[in-house]
PDB file of C-alpha atoms in Angstrom:
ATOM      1  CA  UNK A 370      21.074  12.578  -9.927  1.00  0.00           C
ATOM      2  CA  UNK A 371      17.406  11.916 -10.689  1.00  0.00           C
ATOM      3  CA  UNK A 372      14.840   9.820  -9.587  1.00  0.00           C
ATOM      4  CA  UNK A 373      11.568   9.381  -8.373  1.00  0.00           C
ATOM      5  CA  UNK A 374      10.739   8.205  -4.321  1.00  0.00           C
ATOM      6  CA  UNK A 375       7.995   8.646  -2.428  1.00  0.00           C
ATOM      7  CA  UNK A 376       7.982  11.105   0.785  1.00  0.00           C
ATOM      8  CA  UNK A 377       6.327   9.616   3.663  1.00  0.00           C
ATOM      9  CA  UNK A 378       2.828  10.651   2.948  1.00  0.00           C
ATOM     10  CA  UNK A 379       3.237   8.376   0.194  1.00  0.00           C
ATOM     11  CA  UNK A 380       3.616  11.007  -2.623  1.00  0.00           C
ATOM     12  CA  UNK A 381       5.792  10.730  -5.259  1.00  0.00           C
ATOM     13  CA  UNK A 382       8.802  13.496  -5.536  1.00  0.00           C
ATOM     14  CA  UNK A 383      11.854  13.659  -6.722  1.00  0.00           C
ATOM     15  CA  UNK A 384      14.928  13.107  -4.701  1.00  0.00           C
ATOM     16  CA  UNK A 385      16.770  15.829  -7.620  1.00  0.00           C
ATOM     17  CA  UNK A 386      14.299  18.864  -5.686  1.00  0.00           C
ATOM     18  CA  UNK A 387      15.485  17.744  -2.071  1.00  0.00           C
ATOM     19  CA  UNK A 388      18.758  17.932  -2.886  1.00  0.00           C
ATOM     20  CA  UNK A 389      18.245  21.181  -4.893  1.00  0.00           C
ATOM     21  CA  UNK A 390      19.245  24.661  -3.393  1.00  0.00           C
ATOM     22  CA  UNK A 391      20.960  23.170  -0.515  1.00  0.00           C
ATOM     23  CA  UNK A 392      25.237  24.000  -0.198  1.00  0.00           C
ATOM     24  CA  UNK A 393      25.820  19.970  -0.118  1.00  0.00           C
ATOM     25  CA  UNK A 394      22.936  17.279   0.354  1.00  0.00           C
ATOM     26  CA  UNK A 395      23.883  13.935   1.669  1.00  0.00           C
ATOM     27  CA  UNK A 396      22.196  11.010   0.011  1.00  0.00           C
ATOM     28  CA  UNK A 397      21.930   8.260   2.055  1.00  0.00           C
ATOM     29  CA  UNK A 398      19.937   4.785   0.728  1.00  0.00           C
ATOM     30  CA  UNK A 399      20.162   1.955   2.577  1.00  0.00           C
ATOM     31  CA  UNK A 400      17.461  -0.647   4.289  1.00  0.00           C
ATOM     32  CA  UNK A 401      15.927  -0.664   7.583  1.00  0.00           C
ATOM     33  CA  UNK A 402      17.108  -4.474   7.412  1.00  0.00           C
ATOM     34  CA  UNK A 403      20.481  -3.776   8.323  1.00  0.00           C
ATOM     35  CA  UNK A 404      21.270  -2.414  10.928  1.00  0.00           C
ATOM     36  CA  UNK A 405      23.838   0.014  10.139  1.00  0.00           C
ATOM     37  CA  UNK A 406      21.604   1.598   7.744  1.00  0.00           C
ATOM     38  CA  UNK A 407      19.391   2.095  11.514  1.00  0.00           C
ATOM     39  CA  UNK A 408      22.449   3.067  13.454  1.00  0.00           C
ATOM     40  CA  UNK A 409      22.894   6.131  10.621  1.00  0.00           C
ATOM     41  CA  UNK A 410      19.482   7.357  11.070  1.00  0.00           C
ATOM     42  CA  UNK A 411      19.696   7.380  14.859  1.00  0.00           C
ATOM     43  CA  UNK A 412      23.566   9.148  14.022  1.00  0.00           C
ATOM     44  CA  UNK A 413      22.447  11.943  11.741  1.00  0.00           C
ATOM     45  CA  UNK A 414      18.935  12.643  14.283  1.00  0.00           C
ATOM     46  CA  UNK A 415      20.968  13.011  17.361  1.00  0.00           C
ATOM     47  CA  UNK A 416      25.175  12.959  16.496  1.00  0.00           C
ATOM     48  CA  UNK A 417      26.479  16.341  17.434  1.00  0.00           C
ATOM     49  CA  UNK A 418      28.930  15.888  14.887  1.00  0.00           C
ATOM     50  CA  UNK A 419      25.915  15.476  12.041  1.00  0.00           C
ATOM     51  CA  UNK A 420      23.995  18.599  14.321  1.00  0.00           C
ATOM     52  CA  UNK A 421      27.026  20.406  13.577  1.00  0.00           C
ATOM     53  CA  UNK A 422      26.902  19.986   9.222  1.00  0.00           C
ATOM     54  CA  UNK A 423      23.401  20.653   9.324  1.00  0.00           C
ATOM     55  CA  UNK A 424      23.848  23.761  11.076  1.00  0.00           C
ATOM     56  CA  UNK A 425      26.384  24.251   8.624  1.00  0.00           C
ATOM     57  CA  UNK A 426      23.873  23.766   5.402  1.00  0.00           C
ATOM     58  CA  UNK A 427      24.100  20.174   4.998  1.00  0.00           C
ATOM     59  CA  UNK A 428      21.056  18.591   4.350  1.00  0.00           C
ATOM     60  CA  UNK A 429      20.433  15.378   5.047  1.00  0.00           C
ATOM     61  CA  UNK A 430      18.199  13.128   2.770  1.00  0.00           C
ATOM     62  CA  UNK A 431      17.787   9.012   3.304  1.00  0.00           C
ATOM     63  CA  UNK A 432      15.964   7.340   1.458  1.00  0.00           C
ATOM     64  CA  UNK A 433      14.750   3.521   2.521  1.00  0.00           C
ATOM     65  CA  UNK A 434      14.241   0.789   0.526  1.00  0.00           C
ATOM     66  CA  UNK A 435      13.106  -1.795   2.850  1.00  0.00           C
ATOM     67  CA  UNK A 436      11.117  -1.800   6.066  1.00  0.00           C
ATOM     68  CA  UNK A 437      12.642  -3.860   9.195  1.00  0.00           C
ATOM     69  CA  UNK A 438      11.573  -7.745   7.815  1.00  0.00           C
ATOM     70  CA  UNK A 439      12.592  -6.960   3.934  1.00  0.00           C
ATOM     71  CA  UNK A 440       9.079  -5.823   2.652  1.00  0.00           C
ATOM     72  CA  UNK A 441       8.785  -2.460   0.600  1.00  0.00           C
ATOM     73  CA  UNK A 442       9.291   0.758   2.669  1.00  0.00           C
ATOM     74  CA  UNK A 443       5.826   2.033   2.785  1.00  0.00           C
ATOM     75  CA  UNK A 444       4.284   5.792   3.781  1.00  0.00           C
ATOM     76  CA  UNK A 445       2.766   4.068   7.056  1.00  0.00           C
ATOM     77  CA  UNK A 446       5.883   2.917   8.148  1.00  0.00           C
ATOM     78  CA  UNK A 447       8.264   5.632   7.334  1.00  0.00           C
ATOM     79  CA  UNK A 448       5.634   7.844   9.498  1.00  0.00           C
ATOM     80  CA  UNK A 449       6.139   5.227  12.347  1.00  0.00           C
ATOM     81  CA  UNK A 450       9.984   4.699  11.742  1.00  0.00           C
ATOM     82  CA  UNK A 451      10.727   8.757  11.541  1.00  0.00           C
ATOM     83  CA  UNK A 452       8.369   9.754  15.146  1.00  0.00           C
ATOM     84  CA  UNK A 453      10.282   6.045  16.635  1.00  0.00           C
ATOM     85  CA  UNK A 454      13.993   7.606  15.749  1.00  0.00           C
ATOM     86  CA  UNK A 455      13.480  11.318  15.866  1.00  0.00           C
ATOM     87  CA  UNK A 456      14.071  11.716  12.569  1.00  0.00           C
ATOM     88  CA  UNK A 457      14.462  16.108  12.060  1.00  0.00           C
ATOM     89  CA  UNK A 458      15.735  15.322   8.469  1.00  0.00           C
ATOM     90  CA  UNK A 459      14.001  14.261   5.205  1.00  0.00           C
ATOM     91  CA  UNK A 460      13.270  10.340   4.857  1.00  0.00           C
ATOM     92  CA  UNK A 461      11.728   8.828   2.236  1.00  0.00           C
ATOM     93  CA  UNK A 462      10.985   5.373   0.623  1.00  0.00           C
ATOM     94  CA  UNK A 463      11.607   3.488  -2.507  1.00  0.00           C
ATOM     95  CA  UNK A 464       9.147   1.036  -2.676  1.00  0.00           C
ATOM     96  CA  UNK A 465       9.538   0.122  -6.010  1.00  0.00           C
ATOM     97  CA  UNK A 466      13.052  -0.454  -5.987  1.00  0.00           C
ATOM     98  CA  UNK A 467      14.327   2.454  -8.596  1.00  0.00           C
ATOM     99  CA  UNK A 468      17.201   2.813  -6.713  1.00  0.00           C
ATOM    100  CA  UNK A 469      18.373  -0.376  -7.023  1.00  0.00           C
ATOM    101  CA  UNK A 470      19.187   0.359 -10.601  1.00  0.00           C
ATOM    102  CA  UNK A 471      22.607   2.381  -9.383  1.00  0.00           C
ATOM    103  CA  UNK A 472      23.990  -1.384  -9.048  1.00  0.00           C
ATOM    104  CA  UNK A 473      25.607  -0.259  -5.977  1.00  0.00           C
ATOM    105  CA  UNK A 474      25.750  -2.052  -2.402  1.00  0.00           C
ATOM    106  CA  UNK A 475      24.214  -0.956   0.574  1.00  0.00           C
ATOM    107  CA  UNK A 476      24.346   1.611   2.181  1.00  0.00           C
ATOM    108  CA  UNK A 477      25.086   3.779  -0.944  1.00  0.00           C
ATOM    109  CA  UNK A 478      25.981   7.113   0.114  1.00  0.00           C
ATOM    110  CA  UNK A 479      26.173  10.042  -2.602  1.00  0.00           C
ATOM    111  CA  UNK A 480      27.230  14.158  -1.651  1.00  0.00           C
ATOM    112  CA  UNK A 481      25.509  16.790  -4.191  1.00  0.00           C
ATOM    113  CA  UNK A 482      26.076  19.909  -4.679  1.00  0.00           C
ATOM    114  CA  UNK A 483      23.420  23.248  -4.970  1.00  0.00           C
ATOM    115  CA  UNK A 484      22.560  21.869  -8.566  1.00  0.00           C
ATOM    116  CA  UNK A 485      22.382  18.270  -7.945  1.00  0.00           C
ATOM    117  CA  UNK A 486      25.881  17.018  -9.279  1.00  0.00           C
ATOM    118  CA  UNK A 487      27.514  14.237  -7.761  1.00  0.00           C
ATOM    119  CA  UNK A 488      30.717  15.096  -5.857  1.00  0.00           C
ATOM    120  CA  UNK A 489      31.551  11.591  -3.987  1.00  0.00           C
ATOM    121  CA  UNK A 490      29.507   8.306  -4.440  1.00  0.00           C
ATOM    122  CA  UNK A 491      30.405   5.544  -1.718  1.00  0.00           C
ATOM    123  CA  UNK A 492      29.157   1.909  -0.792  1.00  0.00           C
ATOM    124  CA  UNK A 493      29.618   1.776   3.165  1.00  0.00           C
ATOM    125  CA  UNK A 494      28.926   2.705   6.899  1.00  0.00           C
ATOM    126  CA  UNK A 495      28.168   5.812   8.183  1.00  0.00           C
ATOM    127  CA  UNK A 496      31.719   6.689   9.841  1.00  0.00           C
ATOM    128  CA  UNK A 497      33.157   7.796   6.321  1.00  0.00           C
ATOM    129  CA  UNK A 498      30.214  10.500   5.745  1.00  0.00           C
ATOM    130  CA  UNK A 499      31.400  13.220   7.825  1.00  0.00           C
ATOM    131  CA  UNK A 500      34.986  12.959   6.972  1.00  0.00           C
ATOM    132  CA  UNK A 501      33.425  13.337   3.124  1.00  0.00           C
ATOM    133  CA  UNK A 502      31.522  16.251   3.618  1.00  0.00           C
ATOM    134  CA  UNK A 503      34.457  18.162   5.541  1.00  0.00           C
ATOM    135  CA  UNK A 504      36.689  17.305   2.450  1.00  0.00           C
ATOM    136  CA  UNK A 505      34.239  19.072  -0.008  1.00  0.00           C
ATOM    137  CA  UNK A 506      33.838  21.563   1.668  1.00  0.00           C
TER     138      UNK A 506
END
C-alpha cells in the first residue's frame, strides 16, 4: 500500500515508509468532518487500550482528508488539529484527495504488516480496530 500524503509541515512522503519497519501499522483515513473520524483521534492519543498496542509496537498512522468545514486538510491545520487533540502519533493530510481513489467509505481503516502488506482493510468506526489488531497478532 502506496501513496503519496503530505506530513504536517506540508511535505510530501509516503504513507508506504510510515508504515515500514513497524510489527503492524494501523492506517486510519477518515475526515475531520465527521465526527467519529475526531472521536478516533482523541481514542488512539489518550485510550489506554490504544496506549497499550502502541507500547506493544503498533504504530498508529491517520491520515485526514478534510479539515472540520469540508475544505482540504492543510499543513497549518493539521499543526493546529494535532497540539488541539494531543496527537503523540503520526497525522498527516491528503489534500489532494489520492486516497479517495481506494473507492472505500469513511473511515477506511487498513492493518500492515513490517513490509507494508495489507492484512485487514475495513470501512467503519473506531471500536472494531483494536479487536483487529489483537486478532493479527
Amino acid at each position: 500500500m502506496d501513496m503519496t500524503v503530505r506530513d504536517c509541515a506540508g511535505e510530501d512522503v509516503s504513507l508506504r515508509d510510515f508504515a515500514c519497519g513497524a510489527v503492524l501499522t494501523l492506517i486510519d483515513v477518515g475526515t475531520a468532518s465527521m465526527p467519529p473520524c475526531v472521536e478516533a483521534t482523541d481514542a488512539y492519543a489518550k485510550d489506554p487500550e490504544y496506549a497499550a498496542l502502541k507500547a506493544d509496537g503498533l504504530r498508529i498512522v491517520q491520515v485526514f482528508r478534510e479539515d472540520e468545514s469540508g475544505g482540504p486538510a492543510t499543513a497549518p491545520w493539521c499543526q493546529g488539529f494535532s497540539l488541539a487533540h494531543g496527537v503523540d502519533f503520526t497525522l498527516l493530510t491528503d489534500p489532494f484527495q489520492e486516497t479517495s481513489a481506494m473507492g472505500l467509505p469513511m473511515p477506511l481503516n487498513v492493518i500492515v504488516d513490517a513490509d507494508a502488506r495489507v492484512l485487514a482493510i475495513w470501512s467503519g468506526e473506531l471500536p472494531e480496530a483494536g479487536g483487529k489488531v489483537e486478532q493479527l497478532r
